[in-house]
Every structure is written in structure tokens, then in C-alpha cells.
Coordinates of C-alpha atoms and ligand atoms in Angstrom, one line a residue:
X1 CA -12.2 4.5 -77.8
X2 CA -14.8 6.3 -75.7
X3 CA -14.8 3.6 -72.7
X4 CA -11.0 3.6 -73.2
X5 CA -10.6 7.3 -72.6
X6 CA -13.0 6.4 -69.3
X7 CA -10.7 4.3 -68.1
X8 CA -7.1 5.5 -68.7
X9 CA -8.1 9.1 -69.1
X10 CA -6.2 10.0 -72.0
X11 CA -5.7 9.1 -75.8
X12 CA -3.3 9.3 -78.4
X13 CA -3.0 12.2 -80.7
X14 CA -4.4 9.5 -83.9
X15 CA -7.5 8.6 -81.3
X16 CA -8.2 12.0 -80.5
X17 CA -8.3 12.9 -84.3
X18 CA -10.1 9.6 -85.3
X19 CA -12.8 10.5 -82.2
X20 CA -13.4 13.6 -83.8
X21 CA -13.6 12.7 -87.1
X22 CA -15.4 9.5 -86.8
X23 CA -18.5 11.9 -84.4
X24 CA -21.9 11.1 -84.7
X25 CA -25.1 11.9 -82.5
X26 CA -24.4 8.3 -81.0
X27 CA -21.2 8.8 -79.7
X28 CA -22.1 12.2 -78.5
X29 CA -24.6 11.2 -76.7
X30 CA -22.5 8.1 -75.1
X31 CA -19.8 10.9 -74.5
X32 CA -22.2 13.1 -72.5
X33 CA -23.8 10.0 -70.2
X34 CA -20.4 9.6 -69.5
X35 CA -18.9 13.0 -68.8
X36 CA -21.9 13.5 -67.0
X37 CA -21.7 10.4 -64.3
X38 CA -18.1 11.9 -64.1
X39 CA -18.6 15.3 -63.1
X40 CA -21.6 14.3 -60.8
X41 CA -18.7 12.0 -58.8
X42 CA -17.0 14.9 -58.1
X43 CA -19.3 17.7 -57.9
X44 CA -22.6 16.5 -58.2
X45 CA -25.1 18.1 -59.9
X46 CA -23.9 21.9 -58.8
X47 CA -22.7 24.4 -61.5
X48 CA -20.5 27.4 -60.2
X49 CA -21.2 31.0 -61.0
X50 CA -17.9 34.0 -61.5
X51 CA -18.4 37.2 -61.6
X52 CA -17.2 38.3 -65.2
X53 CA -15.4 42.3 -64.9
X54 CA -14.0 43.5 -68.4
X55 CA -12.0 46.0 -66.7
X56 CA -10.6 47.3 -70.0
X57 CA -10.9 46.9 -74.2
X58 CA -7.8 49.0 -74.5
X59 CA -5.3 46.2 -75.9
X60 CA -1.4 46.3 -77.2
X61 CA -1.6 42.8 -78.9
X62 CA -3.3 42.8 -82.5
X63 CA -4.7 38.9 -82.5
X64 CA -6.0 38.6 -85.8
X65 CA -9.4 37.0 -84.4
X66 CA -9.9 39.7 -81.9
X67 CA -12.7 42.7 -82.1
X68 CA -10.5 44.6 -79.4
X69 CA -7.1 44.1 -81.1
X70 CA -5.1 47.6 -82.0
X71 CA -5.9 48.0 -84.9
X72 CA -9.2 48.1 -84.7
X73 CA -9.9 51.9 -84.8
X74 CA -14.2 51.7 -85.1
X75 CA -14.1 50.0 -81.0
X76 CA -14.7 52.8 -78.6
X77 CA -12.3 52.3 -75.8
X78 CA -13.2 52.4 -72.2
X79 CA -11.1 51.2 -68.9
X80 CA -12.8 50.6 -65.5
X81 CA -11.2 52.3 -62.6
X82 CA -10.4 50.9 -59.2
X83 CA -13.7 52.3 -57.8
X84 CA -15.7 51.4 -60.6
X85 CA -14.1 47.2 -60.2
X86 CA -15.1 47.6 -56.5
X87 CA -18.6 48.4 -57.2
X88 CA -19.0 45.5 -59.6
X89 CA -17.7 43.3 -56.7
X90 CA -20.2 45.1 -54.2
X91 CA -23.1 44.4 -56.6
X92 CA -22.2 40.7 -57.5
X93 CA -21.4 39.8 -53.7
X94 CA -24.9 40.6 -52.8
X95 CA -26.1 39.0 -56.0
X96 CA -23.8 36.1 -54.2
X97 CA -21.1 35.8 -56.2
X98 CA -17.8 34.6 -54.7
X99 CA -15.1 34.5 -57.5
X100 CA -14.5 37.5 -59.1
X101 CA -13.0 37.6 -62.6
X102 CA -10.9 40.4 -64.2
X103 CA -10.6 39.9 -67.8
X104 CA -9.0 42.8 -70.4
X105 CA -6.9 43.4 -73.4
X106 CA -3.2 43.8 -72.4
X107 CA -3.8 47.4 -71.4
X108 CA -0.1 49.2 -69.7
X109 CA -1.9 51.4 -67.6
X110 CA -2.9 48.1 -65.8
X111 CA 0.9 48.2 -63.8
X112 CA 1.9 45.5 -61.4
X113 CA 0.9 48.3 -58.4
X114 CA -2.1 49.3 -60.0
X115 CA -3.0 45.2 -60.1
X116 CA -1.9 44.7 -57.0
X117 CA -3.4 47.3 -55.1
X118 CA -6.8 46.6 -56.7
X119 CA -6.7 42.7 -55.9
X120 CA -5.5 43.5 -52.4
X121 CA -8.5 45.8 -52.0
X122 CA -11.2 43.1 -53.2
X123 CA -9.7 40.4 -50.9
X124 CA -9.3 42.7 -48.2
X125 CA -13.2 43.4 -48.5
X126 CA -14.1 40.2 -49.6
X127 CA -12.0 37.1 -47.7
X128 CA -13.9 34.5 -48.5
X129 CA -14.2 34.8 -52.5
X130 CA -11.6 33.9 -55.0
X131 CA -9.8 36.6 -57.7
X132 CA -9.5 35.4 -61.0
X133 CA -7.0 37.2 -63.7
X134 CA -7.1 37.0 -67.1
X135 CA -4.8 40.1 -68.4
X136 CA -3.0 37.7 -71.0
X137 CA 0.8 37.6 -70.8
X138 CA 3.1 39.2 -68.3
X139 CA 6.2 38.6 -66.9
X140 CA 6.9 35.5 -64.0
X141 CA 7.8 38.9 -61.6
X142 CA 4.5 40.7 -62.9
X143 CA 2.6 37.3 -62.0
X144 CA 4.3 36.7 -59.0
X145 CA 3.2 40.0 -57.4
X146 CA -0.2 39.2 -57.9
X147 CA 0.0 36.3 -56.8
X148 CA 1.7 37.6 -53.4
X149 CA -1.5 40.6 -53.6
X150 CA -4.3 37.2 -53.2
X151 CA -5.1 36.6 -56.9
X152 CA -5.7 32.5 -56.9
X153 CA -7.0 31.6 -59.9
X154 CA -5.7 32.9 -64.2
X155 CA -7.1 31.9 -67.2
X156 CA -4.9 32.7 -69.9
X157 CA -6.1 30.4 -73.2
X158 CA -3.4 28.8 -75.4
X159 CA -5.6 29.2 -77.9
X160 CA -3.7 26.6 -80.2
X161 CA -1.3 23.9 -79.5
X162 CA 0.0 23.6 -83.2
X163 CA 3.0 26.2 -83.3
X164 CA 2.1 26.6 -87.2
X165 CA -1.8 27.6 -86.1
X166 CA -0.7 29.5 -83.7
X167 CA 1.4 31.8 -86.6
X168 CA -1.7 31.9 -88.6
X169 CA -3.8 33.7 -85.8
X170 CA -1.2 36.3 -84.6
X171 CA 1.0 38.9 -85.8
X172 CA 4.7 37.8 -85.9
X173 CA 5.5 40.2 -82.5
X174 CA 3.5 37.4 -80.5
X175 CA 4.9 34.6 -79.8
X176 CA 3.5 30.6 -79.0
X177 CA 6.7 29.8 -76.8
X178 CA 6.2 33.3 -74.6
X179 CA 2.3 32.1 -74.0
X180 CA 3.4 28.9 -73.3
X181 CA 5.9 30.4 -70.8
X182 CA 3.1 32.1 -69.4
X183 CA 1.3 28.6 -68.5
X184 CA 4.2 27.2 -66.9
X185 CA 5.1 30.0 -64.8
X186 CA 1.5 30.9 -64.1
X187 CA 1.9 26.6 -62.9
X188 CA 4.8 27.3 -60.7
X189 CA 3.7 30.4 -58.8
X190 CA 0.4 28.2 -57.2
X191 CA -1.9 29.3 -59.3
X192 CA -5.2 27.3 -60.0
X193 CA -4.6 27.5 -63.9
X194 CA -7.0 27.9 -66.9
X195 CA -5.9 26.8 -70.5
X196 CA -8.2 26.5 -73.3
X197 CA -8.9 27.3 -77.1
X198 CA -11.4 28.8 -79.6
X199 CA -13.9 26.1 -81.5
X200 CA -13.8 26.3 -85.1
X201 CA -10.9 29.0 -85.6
X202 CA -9.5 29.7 -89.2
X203 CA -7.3 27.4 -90.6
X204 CA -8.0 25.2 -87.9
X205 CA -7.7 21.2 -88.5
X206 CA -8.8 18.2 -86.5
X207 CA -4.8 17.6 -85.8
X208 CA -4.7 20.9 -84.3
X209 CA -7.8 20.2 -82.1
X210 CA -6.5 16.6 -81.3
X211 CA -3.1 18.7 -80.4
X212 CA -4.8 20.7 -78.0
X213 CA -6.4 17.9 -76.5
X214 CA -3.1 16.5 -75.7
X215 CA -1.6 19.1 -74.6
X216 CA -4.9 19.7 -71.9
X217 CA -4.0 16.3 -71.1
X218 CA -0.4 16.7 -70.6
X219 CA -0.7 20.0 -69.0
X220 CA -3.3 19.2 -66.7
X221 CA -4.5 22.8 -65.9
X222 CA -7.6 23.6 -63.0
X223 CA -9.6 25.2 -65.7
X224 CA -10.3 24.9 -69.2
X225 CA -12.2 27.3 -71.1
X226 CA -13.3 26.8 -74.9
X227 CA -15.9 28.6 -77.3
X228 CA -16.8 28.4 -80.7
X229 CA -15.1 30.9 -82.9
X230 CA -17.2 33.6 -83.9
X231 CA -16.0 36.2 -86.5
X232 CA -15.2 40.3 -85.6
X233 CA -16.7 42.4 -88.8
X234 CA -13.9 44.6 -87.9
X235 CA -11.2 42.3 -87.8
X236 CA -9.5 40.2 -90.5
X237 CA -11.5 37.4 -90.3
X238 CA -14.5 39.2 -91.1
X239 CA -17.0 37.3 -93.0
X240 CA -15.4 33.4 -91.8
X241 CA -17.3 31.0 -90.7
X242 CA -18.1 30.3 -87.2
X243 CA -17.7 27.4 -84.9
X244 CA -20.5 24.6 -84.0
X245 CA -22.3 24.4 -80.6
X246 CA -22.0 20.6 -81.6
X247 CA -18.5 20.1 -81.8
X248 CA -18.2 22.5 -78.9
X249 CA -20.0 20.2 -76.6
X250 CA -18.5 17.4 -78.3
X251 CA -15.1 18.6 -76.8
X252 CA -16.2 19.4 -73.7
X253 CA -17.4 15.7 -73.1
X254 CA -14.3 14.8 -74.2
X255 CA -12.2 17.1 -71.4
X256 CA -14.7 16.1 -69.0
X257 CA -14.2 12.5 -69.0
X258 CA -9.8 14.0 -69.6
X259 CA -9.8 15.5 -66.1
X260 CA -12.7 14.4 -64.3
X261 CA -12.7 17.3 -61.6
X262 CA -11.7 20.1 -64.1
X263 CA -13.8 23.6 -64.1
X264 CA -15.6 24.0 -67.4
X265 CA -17.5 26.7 -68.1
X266 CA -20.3 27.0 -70.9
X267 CA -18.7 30.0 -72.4
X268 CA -20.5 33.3 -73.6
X269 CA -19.4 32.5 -77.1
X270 CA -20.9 28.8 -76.6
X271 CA -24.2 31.2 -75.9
X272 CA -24.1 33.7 -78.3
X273 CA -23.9 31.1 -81.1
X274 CA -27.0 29.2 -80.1
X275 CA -29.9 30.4 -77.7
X276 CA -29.5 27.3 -75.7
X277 CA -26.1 26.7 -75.7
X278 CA -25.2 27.2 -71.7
X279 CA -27.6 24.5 -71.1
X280 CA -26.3 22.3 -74.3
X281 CA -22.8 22.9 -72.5
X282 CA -23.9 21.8 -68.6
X283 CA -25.2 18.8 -70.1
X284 CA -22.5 17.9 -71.9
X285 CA -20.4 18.4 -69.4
X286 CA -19.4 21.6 -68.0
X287 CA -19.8 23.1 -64.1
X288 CA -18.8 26.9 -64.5
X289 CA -20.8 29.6 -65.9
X290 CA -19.6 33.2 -66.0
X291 CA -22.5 36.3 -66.2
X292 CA -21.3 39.4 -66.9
X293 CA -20.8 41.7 -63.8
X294 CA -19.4 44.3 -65.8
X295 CA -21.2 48.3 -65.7
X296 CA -24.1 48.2 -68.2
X297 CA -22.6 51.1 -70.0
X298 CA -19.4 49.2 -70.7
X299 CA -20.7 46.2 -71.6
X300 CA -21.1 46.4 -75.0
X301 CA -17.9 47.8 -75.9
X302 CA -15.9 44.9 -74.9
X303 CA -16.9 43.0 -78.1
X304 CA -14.5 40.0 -79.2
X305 CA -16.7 39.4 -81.6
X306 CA -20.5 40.2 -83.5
X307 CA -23.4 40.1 -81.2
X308 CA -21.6 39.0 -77.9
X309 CA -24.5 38.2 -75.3
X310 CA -24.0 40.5 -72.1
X311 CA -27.9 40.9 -71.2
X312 CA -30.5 39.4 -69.4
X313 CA -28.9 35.7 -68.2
X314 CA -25.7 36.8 -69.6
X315 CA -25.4 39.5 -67.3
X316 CA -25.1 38.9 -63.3
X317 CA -28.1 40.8 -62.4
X318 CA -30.2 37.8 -64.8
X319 CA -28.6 35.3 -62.4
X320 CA -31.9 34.5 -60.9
X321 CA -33.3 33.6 -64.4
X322 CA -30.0 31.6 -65.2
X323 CA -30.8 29.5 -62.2
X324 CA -34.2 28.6 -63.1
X325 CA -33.0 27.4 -66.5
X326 CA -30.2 25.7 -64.6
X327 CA -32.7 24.0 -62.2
X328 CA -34.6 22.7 -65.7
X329 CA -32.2 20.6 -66.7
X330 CA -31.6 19.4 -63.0
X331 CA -28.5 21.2 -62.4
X332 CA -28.4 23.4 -59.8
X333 CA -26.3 27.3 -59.0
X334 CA -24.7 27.4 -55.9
X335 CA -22.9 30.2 -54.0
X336 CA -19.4 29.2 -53.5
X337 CA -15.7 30.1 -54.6
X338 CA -16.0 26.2 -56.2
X339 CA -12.5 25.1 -56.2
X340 CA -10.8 22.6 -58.1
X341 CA -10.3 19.5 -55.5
X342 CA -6.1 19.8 -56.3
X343 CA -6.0 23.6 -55.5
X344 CA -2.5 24.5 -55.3
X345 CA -2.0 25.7 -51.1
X346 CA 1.7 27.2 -52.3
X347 CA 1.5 31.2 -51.3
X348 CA 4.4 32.3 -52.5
Ligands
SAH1 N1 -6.2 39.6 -73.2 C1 -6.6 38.4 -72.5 C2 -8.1 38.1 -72.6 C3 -8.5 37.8 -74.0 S1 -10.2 37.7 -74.3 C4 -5.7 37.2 -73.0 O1 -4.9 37.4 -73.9 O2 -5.8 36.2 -72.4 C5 -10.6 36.0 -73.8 C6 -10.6 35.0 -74.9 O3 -11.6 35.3 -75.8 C7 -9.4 34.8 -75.7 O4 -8.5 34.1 -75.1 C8 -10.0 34.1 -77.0 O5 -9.8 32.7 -76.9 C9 -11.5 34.5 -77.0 N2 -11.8 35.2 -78.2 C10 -11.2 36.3 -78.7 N3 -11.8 36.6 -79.9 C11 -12.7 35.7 -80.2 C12 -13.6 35.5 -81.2 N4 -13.6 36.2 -82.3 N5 -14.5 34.4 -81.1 C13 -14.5 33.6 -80.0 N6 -13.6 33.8 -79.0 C14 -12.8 34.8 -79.1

């Protein structure tokens, strides 16, 4: 099945659950030689670096999984002004980053203008880097003027494929069609698009995985980002287990070999849950990782879940450290807006 995906680059929803089920250190292992020879065709041996802005925890949406859901009162809230997102960019430019990321809950104050303005101001400063958005669902207008202010890049997770899952993670007001929507419009309007799902989730089965893996394959996004699961004391889920590093990298082998020239980070979560985990991650595939450029006295409070990394290589100003351990498994960081090789040219 493994030299089969190789070849044809895609599997059927019974393979993708049989390839899961039927894992051993063996076939990961084969996986990651493989994944590995394909990413190096297309980008070599160079991992790309974003700049990672939590611009706000203040959130309208109460995802069940989520330390910064609503109704969550114990999460001190805090939201980054305009000045305060420019500084981060100043900082992380000179640190030479050149994709900036601005991730937050779905916080209102956060208008279309207010967007707008703030991603004309970093591309007017910065030309040559890329502006990444991940603000969760809006409207195809709400999207399109940000897309007409210079933002190139969102990553807006699925999070599951299975509609049924999908009801088990989220309050009945949110809806799988409207974030599915989301993708497609997020598609039309030229974006270079990020999909992607958590490792390990509650009630999560191998169908569900092998669901998302089609879908990936169908949708055939620029980006894909996945983590293990890791449970919020605060949140409903409080007390579950986590996701594995192992199957983690297992998957991420498996979308490698999907879409050869798809970005792939080796997430925070992927991290947090084991010490060596961004290197577990490069080598099993991935070429993206994302330190956290956001002001040390907000960093803390954006906490999806228990002990989220945002120090020392998980923050923007270890990048030097992150490249040395980088450079120890042969990889190495390199200073540009790294885009996917199909990058959508449509302004609209
Ligand atoms: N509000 C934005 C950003 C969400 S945070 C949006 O809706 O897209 C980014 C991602 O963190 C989420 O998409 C989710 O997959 C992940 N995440 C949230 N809680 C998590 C948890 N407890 N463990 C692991 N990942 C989590």
C-alpha cells in the first residue's frame, strides 16, 4: 500500500484505515524514507520558518476542545493592537522572518477595516514577506477584503471530515458545512490554503482519520497543519487522553508522500507533547515550523491547551537555537516567504 500511495498518490478510504491500523515501526520507518526523498525533490533539505502573532484569546465560538473558548471564565483575556502586531513584525523581520502569521479566537473587534488596515500596513512595510490569517470563519465578502488588503496565505483547520465528529467537538451553533464553506471560498478568492486536523481528538476513530485523509486528498489544500490533541483543564475535555507523537508523524508521512510539495509544519502541539517532537516531525516529513513571535507578556495567555510551549525554541527570538537543532538532523532554516510551487497568482 505504501509504494502504491508513492505512485498514484492517493488511497482509498479502506487503505487509509487499514494503513493506520495495520502501523508498525517498519512501515513507519519505510513511510518516512519515503516522504523524505519526496519532500527533498521538491524542497530539498530546507525547512521554512513563520512568524506565529496570537493577536487575540478573546473568542465567540465555544469549541469544546478549546482552552480559549467562551466559556472559559479562569483565561485572562488580552488582544494585541495594531502597534503592538507591527512591532512583532519589526522584531521577527530582523530576526528574518518573512511570513507573518496572525492567528486568534474569532474576536468582533477584529472588523473587516480593522483587518484590512492592519494587513495593508505590514505589506506596505514589508513587500517582500507573505501575511498569513488564521481568524477562523468569516464571510466570502469578509475574506475577500483581505484578500484585496495583501493577505496570501489562511489556515483555517477542518478539524474533522466526519460530519458526526465534527457534532461531537462543537456546540450545535457551529456548524461543519459553514467551515467547510469557508475552505472553498477561502479556494476561490486565491488564497494559498491550509486545512488540517487535531491527532488523537475525543471520540475520534481510524475512519474519521482515514476521512480526513481523503478529504486532504480531494481538497488538495497549500498547507496542512496537524497536532496531537492535548486536553484544556478548563475545558470539557479535561482529564482525556492526549494524542501520540507516533501517529502524528505517522500521518504526516502519509500527507507528505499525498501532496509531495505541500507545507507541513511540525506543530507547537507536536512539541509540547514530546521534547523532540519538531525534529520527530522534519524527519518524518514536514518543512514549516512556526516560533512564536508573539509579546512575551501575552504569550502565555493564549493557551489552547495545558503547558503549550512558547519559550526558548518555541519562541522567535530562540530561532537561532531551533536552527542548530535543525542543522543536527541535516535540515537546514532558511529565510524566505517559502511558497507552495502551485501558488494561486489570482488578485482579486
Ligand atoms: N480561531 C481560529 C484559530 C484556532 S486555534 C480558528 O478557528 O481557526 C488553531 C488550532 O488549534 C485549531 O484549529 C485547533 O485544531 C487547535 N487546537 C485547539 N485546541 C486544541 C487542543 N486542546 N489540543 C490541540 N490542538 C488544539
Amino acid at each position: 500500500m505504501i509504494s502504491r500511495l508513492c505512485e498514484s498518490r492517493s488511497l482509498s478510504l479502506e487503505e487509509y484505515a487499514q494503513l493506520i491500523d495495520g502501523r508498525d515501526a517498519e512501515a513507519a520507518a519505510l513511510l518516512a524514507a519515503r516522504a523524505d526523498a519526496a519532500r527533498r525533490q521538491v524542497y530539498g533539505n530546507r525547512v521554512f520558518i513563520r512568524g506565529l502573532i496570537e493577536i487575540s484569546n478573546i473568542c465567540k465560538n465555544d469549541c469544546l476542545y478549546c482552552g480559549i473558548r467562551r466559556s472559559n471564565a479562569g483565561c485572562a483575556r488580552y488582544r494585541l493592537e495594531k502597534d503592538d502586531i507591527l512591532s512583532c513584525c519589526e522584531q521577527g523581520y530582523a530576526l528574518g522572518f518573512r511570513t507573518f502569521v496572525m492567528q486568534g479566537g474569532e474576536d468582533g473587534y477584529f472588523t473587516d477595516e480593522r483587518m484590512a488596515d492592519i494587513v495593508r500596513a505590514i505589506k506596505a512595510r514589508y513587500p517582500d514577506c507573505a501575511v498569513t490569517l488564521s481568524l477562523g470563519e468569516r464571510g466570502y465578502e469578509s475574506f475577500a477584503r483581505l484578500r484585496e488588503a495583501g493577505a496570501d496565505r489562511y489556515l483555517l483547520r477542518h478539524e474533522t471530515a466526519s460530519p458526526a465528529h465534527y457534532a461531537r467537538l462543537h456546540p450545535k451553533e457551529m456548524s461543519f458545512e459553514r467551515r467547510m464553506r469557508c475552505l472553498q471560498d477561502l479556494k476561490r478568492l486565491g488564497y494559498q490554503v491550509g486545512c488540517g486536523f487535531m491527532v488523537g481528538s475525543p471520540y475520534q476513530t481510524t475512519r474519521d482519520l482515514a476521512a480526513d485523509l481523503r478529504f486532504i486528498e480531494e481538497f488538495s489544500p497549500q498547507m496542512v497543519g496537524i497536532g496531537p490533541f492535548i486536553p484544556h483543564a478548563a475545558t470539557p475535555f479535561a482529564g482525556r487522553s492526549a494524542g501520540s507523537a507516533e501517529l502524528t508523524c505517522y500521518l504526516l508521512s502519509i500527507l507528505r508522500l499525498m501532496h509531495p510539495a505541500v507545507l507541513l509544519p511540525a506543530t507547537t502541539a507536536l512539541g509540547t507533547i514530546d521534547s523532540a517532537g519538531r525534529e520527530r516531525g522534519i524527519l518524518a516529513g514536514a518543512n514549516v515550523v512556526m516560533p512564536n513571535l508573539s509579546p512575551a507578556a501575552v504569550r502565555k495567555k493564549y493557551a489552547l491547551y495545558d503547558n503549550k510551549l512558547s519559550d526558548g525554541d518555541e519562541s522567535a527570538q530562540g530561532v537561532e537555537s531551533l536552527r542548530r537543532r535543525m542543522a543536527a538532523i541535516g535540515y537546514e532554516i532558511v529565510t524566505d516567504r517559502g511558497d507552495h510551487p502551485d501558488t494561486p497568482s489570482t488578485i482579486i
